[in-house]
Coordinates of C-alpha atoms and ligand atoms in Angstrom, one line a residue:
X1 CA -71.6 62.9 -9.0
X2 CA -72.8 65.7 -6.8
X3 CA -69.6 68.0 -5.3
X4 CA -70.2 70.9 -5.1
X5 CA -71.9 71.4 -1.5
X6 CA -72.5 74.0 1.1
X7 CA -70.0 73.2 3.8
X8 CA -71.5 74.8 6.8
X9 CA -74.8 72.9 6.0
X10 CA -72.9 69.6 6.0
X11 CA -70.7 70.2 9.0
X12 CA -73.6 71.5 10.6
X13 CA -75.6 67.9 10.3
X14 CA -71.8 66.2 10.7
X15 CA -72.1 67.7 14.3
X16 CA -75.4 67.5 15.5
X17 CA -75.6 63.5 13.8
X18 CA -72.5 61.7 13.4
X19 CA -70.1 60.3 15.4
X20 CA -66.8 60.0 13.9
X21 CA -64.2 57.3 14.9
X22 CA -61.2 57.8 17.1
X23 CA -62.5 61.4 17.5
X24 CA -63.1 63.6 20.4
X25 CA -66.9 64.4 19.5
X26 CA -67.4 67.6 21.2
X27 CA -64.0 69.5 19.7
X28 CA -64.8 68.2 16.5
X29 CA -68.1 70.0 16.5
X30 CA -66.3 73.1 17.9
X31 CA -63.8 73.1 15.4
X32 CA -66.5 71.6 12.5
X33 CA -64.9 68.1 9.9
X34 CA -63.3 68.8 6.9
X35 CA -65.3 67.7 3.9
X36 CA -63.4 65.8 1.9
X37 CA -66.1 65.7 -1.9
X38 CA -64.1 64.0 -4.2
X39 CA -61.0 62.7 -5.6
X40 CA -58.7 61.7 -8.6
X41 CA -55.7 59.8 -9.1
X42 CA -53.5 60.8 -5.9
X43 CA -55.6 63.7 -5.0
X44 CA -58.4 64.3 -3.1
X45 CA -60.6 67.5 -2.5
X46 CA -62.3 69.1 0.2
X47 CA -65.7 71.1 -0.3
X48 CA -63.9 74.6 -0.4
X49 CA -62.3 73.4 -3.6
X50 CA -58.9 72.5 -2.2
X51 CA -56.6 70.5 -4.1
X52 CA -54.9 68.3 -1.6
X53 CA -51.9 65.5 -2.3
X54 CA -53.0 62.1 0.0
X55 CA -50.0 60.7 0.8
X56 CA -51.5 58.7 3.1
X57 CA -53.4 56.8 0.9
X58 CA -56.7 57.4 2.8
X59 CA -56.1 55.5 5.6
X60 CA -53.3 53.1 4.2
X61 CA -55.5 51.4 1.6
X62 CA -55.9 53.3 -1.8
X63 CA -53.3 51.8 -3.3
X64 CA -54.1 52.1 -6.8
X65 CA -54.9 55.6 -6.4
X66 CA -59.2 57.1 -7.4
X67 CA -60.9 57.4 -9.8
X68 CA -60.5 53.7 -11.7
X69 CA -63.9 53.5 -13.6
X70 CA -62.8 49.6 -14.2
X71 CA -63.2 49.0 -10.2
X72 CA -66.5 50.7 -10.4
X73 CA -67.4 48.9 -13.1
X74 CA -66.9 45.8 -11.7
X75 CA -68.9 46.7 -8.8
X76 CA -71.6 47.6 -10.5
X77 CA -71.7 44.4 -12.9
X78 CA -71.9 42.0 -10.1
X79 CA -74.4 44.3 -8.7
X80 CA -76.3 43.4 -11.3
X81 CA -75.3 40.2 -11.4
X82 CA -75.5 38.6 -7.7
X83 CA -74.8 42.0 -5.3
X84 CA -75.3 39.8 -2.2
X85 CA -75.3 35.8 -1.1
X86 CA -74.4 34.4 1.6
X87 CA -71.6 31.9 2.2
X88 CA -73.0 29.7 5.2
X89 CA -75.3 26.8 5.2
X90 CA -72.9 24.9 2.2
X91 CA -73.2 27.6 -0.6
X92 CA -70.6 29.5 -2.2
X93 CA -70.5 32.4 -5.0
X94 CA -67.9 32.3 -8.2
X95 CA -66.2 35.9 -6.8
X96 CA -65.3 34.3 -3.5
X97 CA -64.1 31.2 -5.0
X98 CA -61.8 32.8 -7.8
X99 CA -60.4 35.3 -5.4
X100 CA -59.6 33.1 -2.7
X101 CA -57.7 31.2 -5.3
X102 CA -56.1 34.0 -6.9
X103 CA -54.9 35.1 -3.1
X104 CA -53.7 31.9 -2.8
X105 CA -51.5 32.3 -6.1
X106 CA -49.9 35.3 -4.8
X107 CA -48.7 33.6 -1.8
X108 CA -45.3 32.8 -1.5
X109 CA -44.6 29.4 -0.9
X110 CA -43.6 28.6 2.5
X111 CA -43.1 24.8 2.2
X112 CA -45.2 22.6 4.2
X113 CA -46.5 26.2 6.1
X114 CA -47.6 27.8 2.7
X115 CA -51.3 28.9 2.0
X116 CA -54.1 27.3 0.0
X117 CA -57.2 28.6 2.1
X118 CA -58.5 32.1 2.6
X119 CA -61.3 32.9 5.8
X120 CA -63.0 36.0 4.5
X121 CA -64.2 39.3 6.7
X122 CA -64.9 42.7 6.0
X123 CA -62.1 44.5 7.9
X124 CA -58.7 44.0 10.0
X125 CA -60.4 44.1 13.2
X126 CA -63.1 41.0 12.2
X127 CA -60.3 39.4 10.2
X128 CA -58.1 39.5 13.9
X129 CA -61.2 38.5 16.0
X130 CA -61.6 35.5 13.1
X131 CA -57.6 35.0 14.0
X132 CA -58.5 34.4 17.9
X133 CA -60.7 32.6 17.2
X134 CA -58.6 30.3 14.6
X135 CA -55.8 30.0 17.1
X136 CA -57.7 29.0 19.8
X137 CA -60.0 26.2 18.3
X138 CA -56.4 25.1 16.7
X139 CA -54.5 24.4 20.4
X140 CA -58.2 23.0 21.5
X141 CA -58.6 20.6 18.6
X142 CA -54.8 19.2 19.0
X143 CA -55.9 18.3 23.0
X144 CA -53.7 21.5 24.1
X145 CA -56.5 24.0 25.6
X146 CA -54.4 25.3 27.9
X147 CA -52.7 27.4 24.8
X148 CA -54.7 30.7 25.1
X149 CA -52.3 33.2 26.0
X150 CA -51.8 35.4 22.6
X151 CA -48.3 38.0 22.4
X152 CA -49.0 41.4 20.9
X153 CA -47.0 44.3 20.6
X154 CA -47.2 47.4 22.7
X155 CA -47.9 50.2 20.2
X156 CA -48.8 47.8 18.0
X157 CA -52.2 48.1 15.9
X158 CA -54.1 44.7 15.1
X159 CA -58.0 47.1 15.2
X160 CA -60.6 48.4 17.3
X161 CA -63.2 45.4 18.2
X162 CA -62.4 44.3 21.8
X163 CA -60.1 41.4 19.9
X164 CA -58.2 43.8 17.7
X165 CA -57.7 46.3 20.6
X166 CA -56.5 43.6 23.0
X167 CA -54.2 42.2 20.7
X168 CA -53.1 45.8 20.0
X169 CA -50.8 47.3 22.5
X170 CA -52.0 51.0 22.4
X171 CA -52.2 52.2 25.8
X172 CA -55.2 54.9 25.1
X173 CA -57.4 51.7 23.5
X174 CA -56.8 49.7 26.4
X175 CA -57.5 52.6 29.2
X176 CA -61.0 52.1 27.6
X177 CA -63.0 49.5 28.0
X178 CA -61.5 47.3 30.7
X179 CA -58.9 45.6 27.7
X180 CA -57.5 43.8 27.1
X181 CA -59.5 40.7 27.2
X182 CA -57.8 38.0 29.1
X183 CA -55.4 36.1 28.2
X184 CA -53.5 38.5 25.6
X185 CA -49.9 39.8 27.0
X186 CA -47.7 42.6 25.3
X187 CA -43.6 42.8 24.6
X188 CA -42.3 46.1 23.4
X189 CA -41.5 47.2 20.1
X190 CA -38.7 46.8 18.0
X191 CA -37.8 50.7 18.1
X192 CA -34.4 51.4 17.2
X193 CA -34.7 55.5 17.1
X194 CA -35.9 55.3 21.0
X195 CA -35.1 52.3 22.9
X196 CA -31.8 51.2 21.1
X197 CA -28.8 51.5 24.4
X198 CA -25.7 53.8 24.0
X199 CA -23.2 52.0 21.5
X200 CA -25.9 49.1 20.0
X201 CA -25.7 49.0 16.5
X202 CA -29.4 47.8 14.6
X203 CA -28.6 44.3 14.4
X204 CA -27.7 44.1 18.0
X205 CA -31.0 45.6 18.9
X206 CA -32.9 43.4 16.7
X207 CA -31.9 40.4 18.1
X208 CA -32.3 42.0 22.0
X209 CA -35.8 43.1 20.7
X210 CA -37.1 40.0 19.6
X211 CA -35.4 38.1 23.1
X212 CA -38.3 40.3 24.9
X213 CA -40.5 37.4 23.0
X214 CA -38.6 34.4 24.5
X215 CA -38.4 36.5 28.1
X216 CA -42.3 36.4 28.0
X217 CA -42.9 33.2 26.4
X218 CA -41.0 31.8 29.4
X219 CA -42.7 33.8 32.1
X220 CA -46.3 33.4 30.8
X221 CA -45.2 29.6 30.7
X222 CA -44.2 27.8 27.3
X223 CA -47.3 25.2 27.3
X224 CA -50.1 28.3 27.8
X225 CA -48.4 30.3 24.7
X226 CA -50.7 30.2 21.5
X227 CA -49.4 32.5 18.8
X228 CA -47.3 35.9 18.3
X229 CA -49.1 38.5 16.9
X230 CA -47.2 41.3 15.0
X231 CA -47.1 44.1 11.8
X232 CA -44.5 43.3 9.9
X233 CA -43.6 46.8 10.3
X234 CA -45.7 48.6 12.5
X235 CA -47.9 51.1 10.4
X236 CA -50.4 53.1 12.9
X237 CA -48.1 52.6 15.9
X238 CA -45.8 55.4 13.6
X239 CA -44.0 53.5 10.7
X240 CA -41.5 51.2 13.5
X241 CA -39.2 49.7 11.0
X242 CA -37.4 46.6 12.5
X243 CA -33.7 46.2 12.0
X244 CA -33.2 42.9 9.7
X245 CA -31.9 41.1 12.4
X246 CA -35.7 41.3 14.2
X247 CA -37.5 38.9 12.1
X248 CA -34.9 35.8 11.6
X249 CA -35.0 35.8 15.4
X250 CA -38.6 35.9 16.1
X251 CA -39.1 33.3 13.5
X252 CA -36.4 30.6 15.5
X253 CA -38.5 31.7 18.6
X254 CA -41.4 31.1 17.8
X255 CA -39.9 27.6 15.9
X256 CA -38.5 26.8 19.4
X257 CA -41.3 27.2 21.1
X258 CA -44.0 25.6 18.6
X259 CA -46.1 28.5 18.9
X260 CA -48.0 29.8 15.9
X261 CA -47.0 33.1 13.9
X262 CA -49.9 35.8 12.5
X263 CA -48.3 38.5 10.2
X264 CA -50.9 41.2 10.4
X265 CA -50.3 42.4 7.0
X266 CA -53.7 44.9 7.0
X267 CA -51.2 47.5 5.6
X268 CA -48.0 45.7 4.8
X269 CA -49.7 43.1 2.0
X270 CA -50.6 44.2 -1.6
X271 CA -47.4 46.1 -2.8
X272 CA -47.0 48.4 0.2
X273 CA -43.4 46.9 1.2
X274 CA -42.5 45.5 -2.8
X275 CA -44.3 42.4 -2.0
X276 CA -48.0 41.3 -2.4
X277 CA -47.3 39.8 0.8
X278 CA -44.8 41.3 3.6
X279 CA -43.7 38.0 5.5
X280 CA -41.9 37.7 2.2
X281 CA -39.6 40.5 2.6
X282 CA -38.8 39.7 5.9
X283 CA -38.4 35.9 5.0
X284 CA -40.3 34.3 7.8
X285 CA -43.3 32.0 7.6
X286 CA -46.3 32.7 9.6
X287 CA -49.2 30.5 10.1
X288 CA -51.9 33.2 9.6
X289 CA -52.2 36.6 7.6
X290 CA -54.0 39.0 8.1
X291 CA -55.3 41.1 4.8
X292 CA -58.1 44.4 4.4
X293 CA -57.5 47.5 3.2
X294 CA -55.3 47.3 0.1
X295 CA -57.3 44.0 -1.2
X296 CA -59.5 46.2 -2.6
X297 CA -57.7 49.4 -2.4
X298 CA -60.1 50.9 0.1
X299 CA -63.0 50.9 -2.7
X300 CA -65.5 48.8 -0.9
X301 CA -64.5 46.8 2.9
X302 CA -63.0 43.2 2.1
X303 CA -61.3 42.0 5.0
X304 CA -59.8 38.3 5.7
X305 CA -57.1 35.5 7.0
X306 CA -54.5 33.8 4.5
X307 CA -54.6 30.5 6.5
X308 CA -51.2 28.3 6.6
X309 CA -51.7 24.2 6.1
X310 CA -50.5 24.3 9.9
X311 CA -53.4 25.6 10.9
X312 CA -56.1 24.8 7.9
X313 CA -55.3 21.4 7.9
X314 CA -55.8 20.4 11.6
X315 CA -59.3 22.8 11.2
X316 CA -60.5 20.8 8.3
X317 CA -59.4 17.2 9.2
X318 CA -60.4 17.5 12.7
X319 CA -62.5 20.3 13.3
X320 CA -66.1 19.7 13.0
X321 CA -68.3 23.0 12.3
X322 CA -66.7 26.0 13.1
X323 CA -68.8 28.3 15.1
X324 CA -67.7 31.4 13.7
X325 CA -68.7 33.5 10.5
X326 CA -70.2 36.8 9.1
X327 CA -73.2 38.2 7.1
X328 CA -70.4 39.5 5.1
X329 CA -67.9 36.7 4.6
X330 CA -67.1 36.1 0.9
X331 CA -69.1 39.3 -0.1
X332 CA -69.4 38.7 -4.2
X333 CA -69.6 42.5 -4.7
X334 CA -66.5 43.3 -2.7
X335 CA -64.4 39.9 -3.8
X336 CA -65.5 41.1 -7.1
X337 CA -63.9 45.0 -6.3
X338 CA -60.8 42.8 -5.0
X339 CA -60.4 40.8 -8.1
X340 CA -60.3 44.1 -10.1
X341 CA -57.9 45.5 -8.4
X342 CA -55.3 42.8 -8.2
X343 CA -55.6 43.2 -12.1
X344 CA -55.1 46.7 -12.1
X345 CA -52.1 45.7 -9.9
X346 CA -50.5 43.0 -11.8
X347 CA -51.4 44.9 -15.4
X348 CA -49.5 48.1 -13.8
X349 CA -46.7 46.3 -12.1
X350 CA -47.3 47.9 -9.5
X351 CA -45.5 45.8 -6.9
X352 CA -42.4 45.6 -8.8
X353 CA -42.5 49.2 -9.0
X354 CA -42.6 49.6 -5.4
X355 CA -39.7 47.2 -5.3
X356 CA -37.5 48.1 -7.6
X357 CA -37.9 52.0 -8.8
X358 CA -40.3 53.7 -6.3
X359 CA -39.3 51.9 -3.1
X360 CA -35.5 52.9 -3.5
X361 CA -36.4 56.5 -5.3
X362 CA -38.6 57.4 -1.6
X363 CA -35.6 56.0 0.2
X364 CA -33.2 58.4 -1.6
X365 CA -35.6 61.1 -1.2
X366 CA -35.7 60.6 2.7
X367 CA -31.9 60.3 3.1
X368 CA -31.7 63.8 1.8
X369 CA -34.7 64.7 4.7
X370 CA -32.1 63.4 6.9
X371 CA -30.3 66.9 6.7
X372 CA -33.3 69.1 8.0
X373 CA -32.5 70.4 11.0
X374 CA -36.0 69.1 12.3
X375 CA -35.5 65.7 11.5
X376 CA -33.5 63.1 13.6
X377 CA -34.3 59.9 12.1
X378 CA -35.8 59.3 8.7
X379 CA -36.5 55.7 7.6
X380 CA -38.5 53.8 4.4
X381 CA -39.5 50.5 4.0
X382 CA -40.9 49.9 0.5
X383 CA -43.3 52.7 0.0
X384 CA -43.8 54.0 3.6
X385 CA -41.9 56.2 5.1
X386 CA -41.4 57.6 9.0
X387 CA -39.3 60.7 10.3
X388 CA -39.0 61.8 13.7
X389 CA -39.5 65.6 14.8
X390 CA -36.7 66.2 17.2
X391 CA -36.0 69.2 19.4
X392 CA -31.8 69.0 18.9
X393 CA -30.2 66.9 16.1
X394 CA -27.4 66.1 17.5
X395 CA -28.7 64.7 20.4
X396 CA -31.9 63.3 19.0
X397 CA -33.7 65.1 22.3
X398 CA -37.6 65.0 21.5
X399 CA -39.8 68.1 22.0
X400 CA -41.9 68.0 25.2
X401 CA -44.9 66.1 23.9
X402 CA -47.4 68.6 25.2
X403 CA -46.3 71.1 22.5
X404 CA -47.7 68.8 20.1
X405 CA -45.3 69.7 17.2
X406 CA -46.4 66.5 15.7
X407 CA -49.8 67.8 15.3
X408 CA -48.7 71.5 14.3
X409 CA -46.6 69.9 11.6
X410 CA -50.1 68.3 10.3
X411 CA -52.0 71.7 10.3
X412 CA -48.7 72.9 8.2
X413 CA -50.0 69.8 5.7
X414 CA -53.3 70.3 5.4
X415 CA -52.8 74.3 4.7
X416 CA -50.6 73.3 1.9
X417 CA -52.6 71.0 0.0
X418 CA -50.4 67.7 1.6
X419 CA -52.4 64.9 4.1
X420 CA -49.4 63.1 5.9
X421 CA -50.2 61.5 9.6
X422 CA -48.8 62.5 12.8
X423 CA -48.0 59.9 15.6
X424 CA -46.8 62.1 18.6
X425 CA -43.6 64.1 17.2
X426 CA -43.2 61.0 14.1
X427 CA -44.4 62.4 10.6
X428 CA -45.5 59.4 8.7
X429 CA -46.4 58.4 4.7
X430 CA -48.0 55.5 2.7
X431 CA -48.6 57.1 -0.5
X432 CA -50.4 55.1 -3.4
X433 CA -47.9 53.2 -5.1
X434 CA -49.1 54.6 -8.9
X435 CA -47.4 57.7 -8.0
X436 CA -44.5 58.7 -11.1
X437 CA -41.5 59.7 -9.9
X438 CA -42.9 63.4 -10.5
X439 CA -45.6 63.0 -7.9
X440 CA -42.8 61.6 -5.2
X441 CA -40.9 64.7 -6.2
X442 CA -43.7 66.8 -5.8
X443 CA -44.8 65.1 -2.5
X444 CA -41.1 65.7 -1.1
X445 CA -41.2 69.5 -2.0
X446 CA -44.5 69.9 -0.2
X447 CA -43.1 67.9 2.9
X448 CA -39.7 70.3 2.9
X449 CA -42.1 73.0 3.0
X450 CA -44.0 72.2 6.0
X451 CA -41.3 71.1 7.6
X452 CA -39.2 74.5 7.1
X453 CA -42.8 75.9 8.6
X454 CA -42.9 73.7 11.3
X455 CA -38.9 74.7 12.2
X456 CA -39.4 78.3 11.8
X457 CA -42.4 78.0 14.6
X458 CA -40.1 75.8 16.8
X459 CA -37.6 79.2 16.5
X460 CA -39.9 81.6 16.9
X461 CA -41.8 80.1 19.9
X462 CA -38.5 79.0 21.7
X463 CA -39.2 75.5 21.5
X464 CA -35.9 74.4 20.5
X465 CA -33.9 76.0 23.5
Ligands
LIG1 N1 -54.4 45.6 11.6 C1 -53.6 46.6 11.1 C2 -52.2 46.3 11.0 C3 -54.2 47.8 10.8 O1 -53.3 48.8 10.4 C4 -56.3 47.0 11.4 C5 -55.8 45.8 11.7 C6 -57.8 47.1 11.6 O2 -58.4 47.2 10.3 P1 -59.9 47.8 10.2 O3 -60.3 47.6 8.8 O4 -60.8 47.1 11.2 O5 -59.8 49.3 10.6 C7 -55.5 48.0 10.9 C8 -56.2 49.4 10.6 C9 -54.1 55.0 11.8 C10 -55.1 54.0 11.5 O6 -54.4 56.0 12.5 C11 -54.7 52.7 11.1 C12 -55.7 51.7 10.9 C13 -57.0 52.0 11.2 C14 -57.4 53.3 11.6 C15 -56.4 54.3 11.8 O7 -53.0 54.9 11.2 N2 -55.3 50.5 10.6

């Protein structure tokens, strides 16, 4: 495995030929990429030698951590074995088959709603576009075409084709690219921190927040309503944690309503929130899930829809062909990567562990982070975590957003060996769940530490008067 490299050579072609995602191309080449050459267990390093702690999982996926050889392994036997087939025109491969069964087994049962049929892709995005496209051939094929209309989220994340950015409610996505794509309508989010009123305790809110669903099922009109579309808790939009109350409520409105439910679980599912999936935790039942990332812990793309007996059964008794499909759908080599990995999981316990010992141990930890004089609002779910920046603690007044203290907090990170994601002025974490307690400890001194770096720059350059 080649690492060592000459950094200026590489950033030097990085500028002149690639074009990175979510990235503003010209500073990048001004400021040249960080070359990121290897990595080990929770660590990766960059191509100056620096050791640096990813708690953020690469991009929410790695969550068995680098370096397993028995992943690799894998890939390279059915490599060898069948690397590529193609599941259209009536044939299938034994990878596919036995994973979409295993997924099935790790389903919670949901009564007559629960899951016996997986739709594979090779991302979230595809896997939401393959979730349009589900929902609307459902409503057409039970004589109800009218049902387009699809809720999102504002702030919410669901990808970056045009589907995935429509049903996503960020407002930078949707200022490019005329989105989104008609018929798809946003509610807010269930943000307690910043849109709870004077006086309303978390439960109260919950319930208020998930009303803005009925409130826009009733002015798009009931019978043109399709499906809800939402995170569980929302991951990219800056770890929004709903109060328990959120959940319950959405599930009787959507009940009420007869519209369908898609849990976008791209980050949620496979141990993230204690669960292998997170409608689980949250106890409602949705008719589609949406799964990547953490399938196959980032180690090849894998990408797909759990699909409820709602929806499967009226597609397969009623349907006909389904027009839709990719190249990629059932990929042996990646299904393959996935199996692996679910063993690693299961063999490690590592949901359990998220559940019961490091879920509660990161909660603890940020209770403490509660006390920095930085910090106004500090919440876990599982093994994520979220804490807002705030300008004065006690009362919870942001920092003008064009000081980006967010994004000075992040430099303090990376020059101290620590990856952790900013969202605006909300510092956020998904670390692999085969951390020990020692690695949480030592992840929670390293984020004290930028913190008390980030504070001492909010003193000296007067940001918090
Ligand atoms: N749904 C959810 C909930 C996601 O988090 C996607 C769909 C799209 O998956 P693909 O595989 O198409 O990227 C995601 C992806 C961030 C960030 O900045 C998060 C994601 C992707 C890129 C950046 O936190 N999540």
């Amino acid at each position: 495995m080649q690492t060592e490299v000459d950094t200026k050579t590489i950033q030097a072609l990085d500028s002149a030929h690639f074009l990175h995602p979510f990235t503003d191309f010209k500073d990048l080449n001004q400021r040249g990429a960080r070359v990121i050459t290897k990595a080990q267990d929770i660590y990766v390093w960059d191509s100056e030698g620096k050791k640096i702690l990813d708690a953020m999982s690469g991009l929410w996926c790695v969550n068995v951590g680098y370096g397993r050889k028995e992943i690799a392994d894998a890939a390279a036997q059915q490599m060898m074995t069948l690397p590529y087939y193609n599941a259209f025109f009536q044939t299938t491969n034994v990878p596919a088959v036995q994973l979409a069964a295993k997924l099935v087994s790790l389903a919670p049962k949901i009564g007559d709603r629960s899951f016996e049929h997986v739709f594979y892709s090779s991302s979230g995005s595809e896997s939401n576009d393959s979730n349009v496209r589900m929902v609307r051939r459902y409503w057409d094929l039970l004589g109800q075409p009218q049902r387009k209309v699809i809720i999102g989220r504002i702030n919410g994340y669901h990808g970056s084709t045009m589907a995935g950015a429509s049903l996503g409610g960020m407002s930078g996505m949707h200022a490019q690219g005329d989105l989104p794509i008609p018929n798809i309508t946003h509610i807010d989010q269930p943000y307690y921190f910043e849109k709870a009123l004077p006086g309303e305790t978390a439960a109260e809110f919950g319930v208020r927040a998930a009303g803005w669903l009925e409130a826009k099922i009733l002015e798009v009109g009931a019978d043109r309503v399709a499906a809800f579309i939402a995170e569980p808790v929302q991951g990219a939009g800056g770890v929004i944690i709903p109060p328990d109350s959120y959940w319950p409520e959405i599930q009787r409105i959507v009940d009420k309503y007869g519209i369908l439910l898609i849990s976008d679980e791209v980050i949620c599912a496979f141990g993230r929130l204690g669960h292998w999936f997170a409608y689980e935790k949250f106890g409602y039942k949705p008719d589609l899930v949406t799964f990547a990332k953490g399938i196959t812990s980032g180690y090849v793309p894998l990408g797909g829809v759990m699909v409820g007996n709602r929806v499967a059964k009226v597609l397969i008794e009623q349907g006909g062909e389904f027009n839709h499909g990719y190249t990629y759908s059932g990929h042996p080599v990646a299904c393959a990567v996935a199996l692996t990995n679910l063993q690693i999981m299961e063999r490690e316990n590592l949901v359990d562990k998220v559940k019961n010992d490091l879920g509660p141990y990161l909660a603890q930890c940020f209770a403490k982070l509660q006390q920095h004089p930085l910090v106004g609002d500090a919440q876990t779910c599982g093994f994520v975590g979220g804490l807002v920046l705030v300008k004065n603690k006690a009362t919870k007044a942001m920092f003008d957003s064009a000081l980006g203290v967010g994004m000075v907090c992040r430099g303090h990170c990376f020059g101290n060996g620590l990856i952790m994601r900013a969202v605006g002025d909300r510092m956020i974490i998904a670390p692999p769940l085969c951390m020990s307690r020692a690695q949480v400890d030592e992840m929670m001194e390293l984020i004290t530490k930028c913190l008390d770096l980030t504070y001492a720059d909010a003193q000296k350059n007067g940001w918090l008067a």
